[in-house]
PDB file of C-alpha atoms in Angstrom:
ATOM      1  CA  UNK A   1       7.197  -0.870  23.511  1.00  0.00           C
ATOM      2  CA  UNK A   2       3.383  -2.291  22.428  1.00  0.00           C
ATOM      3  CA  UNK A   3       3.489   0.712  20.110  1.00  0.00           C
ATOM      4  CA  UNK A   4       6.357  -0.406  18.193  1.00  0.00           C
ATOM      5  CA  UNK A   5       5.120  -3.977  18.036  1.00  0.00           C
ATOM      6  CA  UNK A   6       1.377  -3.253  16.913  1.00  0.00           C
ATOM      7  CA  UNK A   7       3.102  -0.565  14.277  1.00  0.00           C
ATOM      8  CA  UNK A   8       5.042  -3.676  13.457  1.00  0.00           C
ATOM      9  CA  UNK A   9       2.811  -6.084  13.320  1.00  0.00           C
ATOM     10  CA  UNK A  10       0.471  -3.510  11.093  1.00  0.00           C
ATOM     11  CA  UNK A  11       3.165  -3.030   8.506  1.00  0.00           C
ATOM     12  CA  UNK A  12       3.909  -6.621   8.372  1.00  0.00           C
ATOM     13  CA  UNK A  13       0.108  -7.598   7.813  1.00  0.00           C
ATOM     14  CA  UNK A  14      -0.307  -4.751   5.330  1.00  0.00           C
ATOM     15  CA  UNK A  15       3.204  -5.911   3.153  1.00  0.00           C
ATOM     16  CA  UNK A  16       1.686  -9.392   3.078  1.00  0.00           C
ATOM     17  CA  UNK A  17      -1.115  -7.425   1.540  1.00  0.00           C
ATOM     18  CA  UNK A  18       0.225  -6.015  -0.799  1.00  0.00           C
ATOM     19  CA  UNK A  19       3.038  -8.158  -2.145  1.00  0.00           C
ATOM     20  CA  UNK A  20       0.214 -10.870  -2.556  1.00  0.00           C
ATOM     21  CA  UNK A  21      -2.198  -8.677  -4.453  1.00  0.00           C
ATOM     22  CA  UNK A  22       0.499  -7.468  -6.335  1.00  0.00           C
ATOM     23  CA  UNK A  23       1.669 -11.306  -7.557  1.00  0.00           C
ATOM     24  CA  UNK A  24      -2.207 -11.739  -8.366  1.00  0.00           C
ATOM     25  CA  UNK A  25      -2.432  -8.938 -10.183  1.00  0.00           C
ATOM     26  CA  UNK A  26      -5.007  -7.023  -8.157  1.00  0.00           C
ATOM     27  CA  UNK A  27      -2.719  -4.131  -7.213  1.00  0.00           C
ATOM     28  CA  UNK A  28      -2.306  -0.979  -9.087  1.00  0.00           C
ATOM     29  CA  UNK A  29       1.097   1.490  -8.512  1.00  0.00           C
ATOM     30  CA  UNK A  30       1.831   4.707  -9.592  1.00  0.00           C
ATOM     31  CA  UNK A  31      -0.376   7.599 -10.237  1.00  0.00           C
ATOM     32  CA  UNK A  32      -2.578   7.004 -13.481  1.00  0.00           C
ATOM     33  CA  UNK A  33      -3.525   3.737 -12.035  1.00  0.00           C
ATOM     34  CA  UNK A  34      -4.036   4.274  -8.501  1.00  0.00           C
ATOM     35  CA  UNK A  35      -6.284   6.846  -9.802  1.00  0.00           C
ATOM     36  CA  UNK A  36      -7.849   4.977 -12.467  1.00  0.00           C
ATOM     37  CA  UNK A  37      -8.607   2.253  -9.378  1.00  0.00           C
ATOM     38  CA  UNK A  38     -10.201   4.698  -7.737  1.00  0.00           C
ATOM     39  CA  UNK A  39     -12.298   6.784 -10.130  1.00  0.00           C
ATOM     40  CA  UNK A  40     -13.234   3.160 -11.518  1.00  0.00           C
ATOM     41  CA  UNK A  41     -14.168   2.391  -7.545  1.00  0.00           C
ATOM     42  CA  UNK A  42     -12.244  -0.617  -8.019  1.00  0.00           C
ATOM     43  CA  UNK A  43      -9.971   0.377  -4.818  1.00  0.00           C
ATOM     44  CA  UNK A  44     -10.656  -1.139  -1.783  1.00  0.00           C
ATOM     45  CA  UNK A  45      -8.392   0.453  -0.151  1.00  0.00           C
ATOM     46  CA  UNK A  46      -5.073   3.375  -1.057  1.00  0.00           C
ATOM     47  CA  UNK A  47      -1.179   3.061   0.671  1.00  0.00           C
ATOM     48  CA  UNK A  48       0.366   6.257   0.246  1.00  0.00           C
ATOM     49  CA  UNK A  49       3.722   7.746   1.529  1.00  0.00           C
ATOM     50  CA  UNK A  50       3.937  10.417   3.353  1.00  0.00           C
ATOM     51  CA  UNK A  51       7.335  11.226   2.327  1.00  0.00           C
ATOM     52  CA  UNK A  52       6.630  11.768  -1.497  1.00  0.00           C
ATOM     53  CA  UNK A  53       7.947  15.015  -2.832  1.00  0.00           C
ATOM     54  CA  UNK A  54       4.820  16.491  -5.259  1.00  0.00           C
ATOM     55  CA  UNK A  55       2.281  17.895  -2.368  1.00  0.00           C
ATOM     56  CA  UNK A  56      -0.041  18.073  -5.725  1.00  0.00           C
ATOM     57  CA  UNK A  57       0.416  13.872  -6.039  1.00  0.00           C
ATOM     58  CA  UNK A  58      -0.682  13.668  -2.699  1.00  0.00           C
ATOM     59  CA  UNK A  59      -3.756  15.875  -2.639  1.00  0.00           C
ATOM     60  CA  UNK A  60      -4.809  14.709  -6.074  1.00  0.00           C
ATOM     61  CA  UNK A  61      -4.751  10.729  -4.551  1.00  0.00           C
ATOM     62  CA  UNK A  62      -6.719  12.245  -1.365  1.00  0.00           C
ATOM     63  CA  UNK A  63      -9.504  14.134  -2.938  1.00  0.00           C
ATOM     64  CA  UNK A  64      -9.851  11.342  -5.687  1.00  0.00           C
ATOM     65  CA  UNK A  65     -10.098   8.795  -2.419  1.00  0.00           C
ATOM     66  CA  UNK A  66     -12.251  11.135  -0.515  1.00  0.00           C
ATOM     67  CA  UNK A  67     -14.378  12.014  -3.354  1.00  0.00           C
ATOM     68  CA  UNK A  68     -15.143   8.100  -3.938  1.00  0.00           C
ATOM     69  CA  UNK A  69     -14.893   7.038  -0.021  1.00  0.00           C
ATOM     70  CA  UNK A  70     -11.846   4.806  -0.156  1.00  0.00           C
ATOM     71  CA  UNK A  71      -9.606   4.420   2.289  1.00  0.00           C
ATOM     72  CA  UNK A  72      -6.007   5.808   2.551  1.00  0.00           C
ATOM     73  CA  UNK A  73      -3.720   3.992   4.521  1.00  0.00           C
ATOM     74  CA  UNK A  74      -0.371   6.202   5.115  1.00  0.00           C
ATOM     75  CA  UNK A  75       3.061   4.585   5.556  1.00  0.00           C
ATOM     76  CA  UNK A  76       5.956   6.999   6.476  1.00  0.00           C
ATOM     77  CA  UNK A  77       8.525   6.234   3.535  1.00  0.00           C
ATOM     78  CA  UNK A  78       7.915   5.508  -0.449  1.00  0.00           C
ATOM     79  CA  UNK A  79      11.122   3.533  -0.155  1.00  0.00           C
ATOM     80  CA  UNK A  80       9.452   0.900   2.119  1.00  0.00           C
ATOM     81  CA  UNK A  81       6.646   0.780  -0.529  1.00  0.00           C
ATOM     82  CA  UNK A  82       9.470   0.364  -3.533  1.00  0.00           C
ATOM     83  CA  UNK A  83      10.925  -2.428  -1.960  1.00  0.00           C
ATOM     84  CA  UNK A  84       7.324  -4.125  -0.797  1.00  0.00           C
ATOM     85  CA  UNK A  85       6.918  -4.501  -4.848  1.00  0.00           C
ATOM     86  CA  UNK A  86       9.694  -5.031  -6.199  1.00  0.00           C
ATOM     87  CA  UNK A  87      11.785  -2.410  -7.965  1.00  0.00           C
ATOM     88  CA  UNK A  88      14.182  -1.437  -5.503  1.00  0.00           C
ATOM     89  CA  UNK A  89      17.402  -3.605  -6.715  1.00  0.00           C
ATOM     90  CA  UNK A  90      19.182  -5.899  -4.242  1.00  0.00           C
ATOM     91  CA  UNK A  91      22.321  -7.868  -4.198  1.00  0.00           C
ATOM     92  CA  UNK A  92      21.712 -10.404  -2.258  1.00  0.00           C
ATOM     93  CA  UNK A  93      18.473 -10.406   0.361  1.00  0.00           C
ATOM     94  CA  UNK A  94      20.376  -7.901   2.824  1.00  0.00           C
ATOM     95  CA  UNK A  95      22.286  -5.869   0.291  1.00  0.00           C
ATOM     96  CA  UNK A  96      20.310  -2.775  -1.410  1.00  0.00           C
ATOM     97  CA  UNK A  97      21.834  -1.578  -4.451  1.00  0.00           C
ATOM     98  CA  UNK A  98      19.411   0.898  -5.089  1.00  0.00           C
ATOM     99  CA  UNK A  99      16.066   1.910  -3.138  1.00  0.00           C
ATOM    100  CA  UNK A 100      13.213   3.171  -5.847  1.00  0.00           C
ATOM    101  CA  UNK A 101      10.357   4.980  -3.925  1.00  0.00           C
ATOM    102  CA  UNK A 102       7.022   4.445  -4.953  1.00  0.00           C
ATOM    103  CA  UNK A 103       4.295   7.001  -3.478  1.00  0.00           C
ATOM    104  CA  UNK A 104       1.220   5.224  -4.124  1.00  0.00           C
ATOM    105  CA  UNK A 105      -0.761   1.514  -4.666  1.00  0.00           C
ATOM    106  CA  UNK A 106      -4.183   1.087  -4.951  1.00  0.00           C
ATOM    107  CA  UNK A 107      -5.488  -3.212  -3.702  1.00  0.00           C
ATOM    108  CA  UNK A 108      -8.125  -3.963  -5.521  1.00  0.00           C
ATOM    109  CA  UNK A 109      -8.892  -6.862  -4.021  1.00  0.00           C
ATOM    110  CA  UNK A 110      -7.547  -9.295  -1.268  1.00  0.00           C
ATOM    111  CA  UNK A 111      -5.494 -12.030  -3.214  1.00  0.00           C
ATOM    112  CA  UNK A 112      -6.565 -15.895  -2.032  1.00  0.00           C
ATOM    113  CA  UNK A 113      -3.566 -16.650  -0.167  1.00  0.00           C
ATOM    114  CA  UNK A 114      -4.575 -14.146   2.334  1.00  0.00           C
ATOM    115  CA  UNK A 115      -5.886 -15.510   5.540  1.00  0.00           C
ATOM    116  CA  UNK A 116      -9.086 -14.250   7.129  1.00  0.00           C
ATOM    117  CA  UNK A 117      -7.244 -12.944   9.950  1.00  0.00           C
ATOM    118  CA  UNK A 118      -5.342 -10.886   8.304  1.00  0.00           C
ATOM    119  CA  UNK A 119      -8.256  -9.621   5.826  1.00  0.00           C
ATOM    120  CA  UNK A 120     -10.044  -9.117   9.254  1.00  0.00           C
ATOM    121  CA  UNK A 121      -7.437  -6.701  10.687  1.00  0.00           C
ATOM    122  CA  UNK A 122      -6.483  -5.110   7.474  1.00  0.00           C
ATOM    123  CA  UNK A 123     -10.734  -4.057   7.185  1.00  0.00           C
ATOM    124  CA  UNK A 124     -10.692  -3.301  10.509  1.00  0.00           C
ATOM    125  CA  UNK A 125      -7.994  -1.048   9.885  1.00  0.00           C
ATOM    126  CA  UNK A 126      -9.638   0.517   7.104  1.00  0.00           C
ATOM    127  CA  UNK A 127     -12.557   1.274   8.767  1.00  0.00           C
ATOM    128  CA  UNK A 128     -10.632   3.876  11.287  1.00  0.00           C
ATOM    129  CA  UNK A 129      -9.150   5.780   8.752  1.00  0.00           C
TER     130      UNK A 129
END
């Protein structure tokens, strides 16, 4: 049961992440980005799914990462990332219309509104990957 709440409590703290770096502008998505972010060591830190269907898209993100020493953080489903940015289409709040996977985003920096707490943990994080 404290499994499920620190995996939840991770996922929140890493979607506040990104959804604020992402309004800021400091958050790159999709392939040639994320790896212009990282080749440009402009990354802090990668989110990748694990669930993205090119094995090459994955490798290619992980050597780039590993060859530059930036940090991949793995979520389970691209879905989860499509909706974190914004182009899965809703409804209303609850109702999906369609989920759009994304398999990749690159922060390039911590936007302002997020607290040191959560900068803390999200380095932290980082660090044990």
């Amino acid at each position: 049961m404290a499994e499920v709440e620190q995996l939840s409590e991770e996922l929140t703290t890493l979607k506040r992440v990104v959804q604020t770096s992402l309004h800021r502008g400091q958050l790159s998505k999709g392939v040639h980005e994320v790896c212009k972010a990282i080749e440009s060591k402009q990354a802090k830190f990668v989110v990748l799914a694990d669930d993205c269907s090119e094995d090459s898209y994955k490798k290619l993100v992980v050597a780039l990462a590993k060859q530059f020493q930036i940090p991949v953080w793995k979520v389970e489903k691209g879905a989860l990332l499509g909706e974190w940015i914004g182009i899965s289409k809703f409804l209303t709040k609850t109702k999906k219309i369609k989920s759009r996977k994304c398999s990749s985003v690159a922060v390039r920096d911590f936007a302002i509104e997020v607290s040191e707490a959560e900068k803390q943990f999200v380095e932290d994080k980082i660090k044990g990957l």
